[in-house]
XYZ file of C-alpha atoms in Angstrom:
360
model
C -28.626 24.606 24.091
C -24.210 25.690 22.549
C -24.311 21.687 23.625
C -26.884 20.382 21.147
C -24.818 22.006 18.538
C -22.201 21.584 18.952
C -23.599 17.629 19.257
C -25.555 18.263 16.287
C -22.559 18.904 13.982
C -20.299 16.783 15.525
C -22.786 14.688 14.248
C -22.963 15.847 11.287
C -18.974 15.071 10.781
C -19.290 12.033 11.890
C -22.011 10.863 8.910
C -20.142 12.155 6.544
C -16.948 10.214 7.306
C -18.536 6.982 7.864
C -20.319 8.208 4.216
C -17.103 8.559 2.867
C -15.601 5.512 4.028
C -18.183 3.178 3.002
C -18.737 1.904 6.564
C -22.144 0.406 5.477
C -20.093 -1.826 2.977
C -17.770 -3.271 5.231
C -19.880 -4.281 7.502
C -21.856 -5.625 4.936
C -18.295 -7.409 3.546
C -18.219 -8.716 7.077
C -21.371 -10.194 7.503
C -20.786 -12.526 4.566
C -16.656 -13.713 5.169
C -18.602 -14.323 9.287
C -21.470 -16.182 7.534
C -18.714 -18.292 5.299
C -16.593 -18.791 8.809
C -19.357 -19.373 10.725
C -19.854 -23.247 7.727
C -19.208 -26.522 8.807
C -16.742 -27.660 6.604
C -14.797 -23.367 6.471
C -11.737 -25.252 8.185
C -11.245 -27.999 5.174
C -9.771 -25.537 2.984
C -7.032 -23.761 5.576
C -5.710 -20.637 2.599
C -9.305 -19.126 2.429
C -9.714 -19.829 5.916
C -6.587 -18.041 6.727
C -7.091 -15.418 4.688
C -11.339 -14.912 6.090
C -10.418 -14.359 9.518
C -7.847 -12.375 8.395
C -9.850 -10.206 6.122
C -12.496 -9.747 8.835
C -9.622 -8.888 11.296
C -9.015 -5.722 9.114
C -12.489 -4.740 8.188
C -13.459 -5.236 12.060
C -10.570 -2.977 12.504
C -11.756 -0.621 9.821
C -15.712 -0.293 10.932
C -14.995 -0.523 15.175
C -14.194 2.436 15.605
C -16.332 4.674 13.519
C -19.316 1.642 14.924
C -18.833 3.209 18.887
C -18.194 6.621 18.119
C -21.436 6.711 16.022
C -22.863 4.666 18.844
C -21.003 7.152 21.655
C -22.573 10.277 19.555
C -26.456 8.614 20.294
C -26.298 8.282 23.667
C -25.378 11.319 24.142
C -27.475 13.419 22.039
C -30.543 11.538 24.351
C -29.342 12.736 27.365
C -28.940 15.895 26.063
C -33.110 16.117 25.001
C -33.732 15.167 28.525
C -32.300 18.960 29.085
C -31.138 17.876 32.875
C -28.910 20.668 33.685
C -26.729 18.494 36.561
C -25.516 16.443 33.307
C -24.447 19.258 31.215
C -21.021 19.211 32.703
C -20.536 15.730 32.052
C -21.685 16.231 28.805
C -20.097 18.762 27.766
C -16.728 16.442 28.633
C -18.616 13.511 26.581
C -18.791 16.283 23.443
C -15.099 17.400 23.485
C -13.745 13.518 24.390
C -15.783 12.891 21.457
C -15.035 15.392 19.483
C -11.289 14.441 20.018
C -11.371 10.431 19.354
C -13.533 12.352 15.183
C -10.077 14.558 14.809
C -7.986 10.948 15.246
C -10.332 8.837 13.991
C -10.365 11.179 10.683
C -6.940 11.292 9.549
C -8.591 7.584 8.255
C -10.444 9.687 5.564
C -6.699 10.507 3.449
C -7.238 6.756 2.493
C -10.501 6.821 1.587
C -9.521 4.722 -2.066
C -10.895 1.814 -2.852
C -7.615 -0.499 -1.672
C -6.203 1.491 0.474
C -6.527 -0.361 3.205
C -4.440 -3.596 1.657
C -1.238 -4.417 2.422
C 1.451 -3.709 -0.860
C 3.107 -6.182 -3.289
C 6.786 -3.195 -4.226
C 8.775 -4.230 -7.015
C 11.805 -2.341 -7.600
C 13.212 -2.734 -11.214
C 16.723 -1.370 -11.983
C 16.816 1.389 -15.067
C 19.281 3.502 -17.063
C 22.380 3.696 -14.896
C 24.537 0.505 -15.194
C 25.694 -0.500 -12.268
C 24.992 2.833 -10.026
C 21.210 2.338 -11.126
C 20.593 -1.413 -10.259
C 23.514 -0.056 -6.711
C 20.532 2.632 -6.287
C 17.585 0.122 -7.186
C 19.039 -2.119 -4.017
C 19.482 0.966 -1.309
C 15.482 1.923 -2.163
C 14.858 -1.953 -1.077
C 16.929 -0.594 2.352
C 14.955 2.571 2.555
C 11.212 0.792 1.921
C 12.271 -2.460 4.496
C 13.991 0.388 6.992
C 10.088 2.322 6.565
C 9.123 -0.838 7.309
C 11.106 -1.583 10.567
C 10.333 1.566 12.116
C 6.366 1.293 11.034
C 6.349 -2.108 12.957
C 5.498 -3.636 9.348
C 6.019 -7.515 8.187
C 8.336 -7.830 4.580
C 8.417 -10.212 3.619
C 10.911 -10.779 -0.192
C 8.681 -12.767 -2.879
C 11.441 -12.209 -6.189
C 15.181 -11.114 -6.175
C 17.386 -11.193 -8.896
C 20.904 -10.177 -8.011
C 23.159 -7.906 -9.961
C 26.014 -9.101 -11.839
C 28.176 -6.309 -10.062
C 26.596 -5.262 -7.024
C 22.579 -3.918 -5.898
C 19.670 -5.792 -8.012
C 18.026 -5.684 -10.970
C 15.053 -6.296 -9.480
C 12.782 -6.765 -6.845
C 9.438 -8.335 -5.405
C 8.398 -7.714 -1.409
C 5.296 -7.552 0.605
C 4.569 -4.917 3.098
C 1.761 -6.149 5.529
C 0.023 -3.873 8.606
C -2.410 -1.467 8.456
C -3.056 1.010 5.322
C 0.186 -0.218 4.129
C -0.710 0.599 -0.078
C -2.946 4.199 1.380
C 0.547 5.721 2.954
C 3.100 3.606 -0.194
C 0.685 4.451 -3.374
C 2.707 7.493 -3.717
C 6.104 5.984 -4.228
C 5.113 4.456 -7.303
C 6.613 6.103 -9.693
C 10.162 6.579 -11.024
C 13.080 7.856 -8.502
C 16.354 9.710 -9.631
C 19.707 9.366 -7.634
C 22.612 11.719 -7.974
C 25.759 10.993 -6.940
C 29.537 10.370 -7.293
C 29.322 6.944 -8.176
C 31.838 3.768 -6.295
C 31.576 2.288 -9.600
C 33.760 4.841 -11.871
C 37.251 4.415 -11.780
C 36.593 8.560 -11.987
C 34.854 8.857 -9.626
C 32.531 11.199 -11.889
C 29.054 12.263 -11.273
C 26.282 9.975 -11.548
C 22.234 10.017 -12.527
C 20.632 6.892 -11.265
C 17.245 5.537 -12.414
C 14.919 3.358 -10.902
C 11.563 2.331 -11.074
C 9.503 1.923 -7.559
C 5.340 0.150 -8.642
C 3.056 -0.001 -5.454
C 0.566 -2.011 -6.165
C -2.638 -3.140 -3.498
C -2.010 -6.863 -2.124
C -5.174 -8.618 -4.274
C -5.530 -11.816 -2.423
C -9.294 -12.488 -3.101
C -10.113 -13.476 -6.472
C -13.439 -12.081 -6.626
C -11.258 -8.194 -6.533
C -9.474 -8.754 -9.809
C -11.458 -11.243 -11.634
C -9.235 -13.370 -14.012
C -10.163 -15.857 -17.240
C -7.847 -18.573 -17.441
C -8.001 -17.943 -21.064
C -6.589 -14.967 -21.540
C -3.082 -15.853 -19.241
C -0.440 -18.415 -20.586
C 0.824 -19.663 -17.998
C 5.025 -21.368 -18.627
C 6.947 -23.636 -15.719
C 10.443 -23.680 -16.226
C 12.853 -24.494 -14.168
C 14.360 -22.053 -10.931
C 17.705 -20.911 -10.907
C 19.849 -18.679 -7.713
C 18.812 -18.626 -4.419
C 16.650 -21.136 -2.249
C 18.421 -24.401 -1.926
C 19.152 -27.329 -4.383
C 16.143 -28.075 -4.457
C 14.566 -25.904 -5.789
C 17.466 -25.858 -8.058
C 17.021 -29.204 -9.904
C 13.260 -29.742 -10.313
C 10.645 -26.851 -12.632
C 9.007 -25.084 -9.909
C 9.576 -21.306 -11.136
C 5.770 -19.926 -12.246
C 6.458 -17.208 -15.138
C 1.982 -15.997 -15.697
C 1.525 -13.442 -18.717
C -1.865 -11.575 -19.191
C -2.184 -11.449 -23.070
C -4.261 -8.774 -23.133
C -1.953 -6.320 -21.402
C 1.868 -8.498 -21.754
C 2.071 -8.194 -18.112
C 4.386 -11.111 -17.107
C 4.838 -11.687 -13.470
C 7.596 -15.127 -12.862
C 8.009 -16.147 -9.272
C 10.540 -18.851 -8.304
C 11.329 -18.127 -4.734
C 9.119 -21.491 -2.990
C 10.393 -24.883 -3.288
C 6.645 -25.372 -4.512
C 5.527 -25.575 -8.300
C 1.337 -24.378 -6.037
C 3.070 -22.215 -4.639
C 5.208 -20.466 -7.071
C 1.550 -20.185 -8.705
C -0.039 -19.441 -6.100
C 2.162 -16.024 -5.409
C 2.751 -15.260 -8.898
C -1.723 -15.494 -9.434
C -1.613 -12.653 -5.763
C 0.824 -10.561 -8.054
C -0.913 -10.847 -11.206
C -3.880 -9.578 -10.059
C -2.341 -6.422 -7.834
C -0.797 -5.441 -10.651
C -3.407 -5.185 -13.279
C -5.202 -3.423 -9.083
C -2.225 -1.087 -9.893
C -2.928 -0.332 -13.725
C -7.044 0.480 -13.548
C -5.638 2.787 -10.937
C -3.441 4.399 -12.755
C -5.740 4.347 -16.466
C -8.721 4.975 -14.420
C -10.742 1.959 -16.356
C -13.249 -0.619 -14.649
C -12.425 -3.548 -17.362
C -10.458 -5.299 -17.756
C -11.002 -5.605 -21.156
C -10.294 -1.491 -21.852
C -6.093 -1.850 -19.869
C -3.859 -0.937 -21.629
C -0.065 -2.271 -20.620
C 2.319 -0.180 -18.473
C 4.834 1.607 -20.460
C 6.428 4.147 -18.357
C 9.997 3.235 -18.424
C 12.870 4.057 -15.752
C 14.828 7.676 -16.758
C 14.722 10.729 -17.439
C 11.558 12.942 -17.674
C 9.371 10.612 -15.923
C 10.874 10.977 -12.165
C 8.052 11.931 -9.149
C 11.492 12.325 -6.569
C 15.499 13.337 -6.980
C 18.002 12.328 -4.511
C 20.877 14.566 -4.971
C 23.975 13.920 -3.389
C 26.463 15.504 -4.761
C 27.393 18.184 -5.003
C 24.316 19.552 -2.902
C 22.049 17.440 -0.506
C 18.651 17.633 -1.277
C 15.502 14.843 -1.648
C 12.535 16.639 -3.836
C 9.018 15.124 -4.582
C 8.518 16.864 -8.086
C 4.304 16.426 -7.469
C 4.376 18.497 -3.722
C 7.718 20.354 -3.891
C 7.416 18.822 -0.504
C 12.035 18.447 -0.421
C 14.669 18.038 3.024
C 17.064 18.330 2.812
C 19.263 15.907 4.606
C 18.198 12.743 1.979
C 20.342 10.153 3.926
C 16.877 10.258 6.774
C 15.607 9.307 3.763
C 17.631 6.861 2.471
C 17.584 5.447 6.410
C 13.891 5.369 5.482
C 12.294 8.295 7.698
C 9.346 8.874 4.486
C 6.845 10.220 6.464
C 7.137 14.083 5.663
C 7.352 13.016 1.580
C 4.072 10.370 2.428
C 1.889 13.578 4.258
C 3.043 15.328 1.563
C 1.205 13.331 -1.260
C -1.995 12.476 0.385
C -2.671 15.680 1.472
C -1.848 16.823 -1.470
C -4.774 14.624 -3.021
C -7.182 15.772 -0.600
C -6.996 19.032 -2.130
C -6.577 18.419 -6.050
């Protein structure tokens, strides 16, 4: 009787978790992707084919552990219904093992947002603080790249603009892996640094700001449908890094979404077509993030982003002088070891944000 009660309760919790993660919708999406992949002309468009296979792998990784758990739980319940005393010890061990697996999988409930299983596109923009702010932007870039490295995630710089004296004015990079956007979405906002300035002749204390944008990487056009009539596409000559051919061809692309005023400029690739495809991906990602922030279902209702990287807007403060502290102003989580945080050890801050979001 006790084992049946345990099995019934576990089955209810698994069912609720699968509903929250919308596993059924994922199975439908997976079936559609497999149907497309079975088409005779599937590999004629290599880029779309690769995107399809990547999405299949991602969905299977999300669905399969839950499907296996549910199937084994159903099989265990059928054996319990046989009411065979000889099986009691074996069934108790099976149920305990299934509970352990469920508790491990339950962590994924923190990533039940519409884009949490997507890769992330991260943009960092130097704000108020001059050269110090540009140096601070580069420090943040290193922090996220170190985070990616320590978690065996793949990172790729999409576009970068160097500062005049030091650091960077802005950078955009992609981080790929399991639930990357779900992990990093809480980093979106203004980050504040207080330290003794290495760029000040008097070595005075300086406060600097940088804005971090974390967006879900939206590759499939159907996820965020853009009207071509609402886009302005400008082609111009590339500059900066990239080699001789980049600097001597009109390969850079700037795309403006007219209703929101969001502009994306990409020049890192040699091909104009590649730059346009990358710019469209980043634009869809920015608009998806804007929809999340403004809770709007329709693009026509969106207003352009207006948060500036300066006083009053910060989500987290990093103090290196006169004391050492990193404090998240939303979760109140803090540490007295900023060096560890700036070296990419963000897990405690990420966990605090996710727990806070679940409790809200």
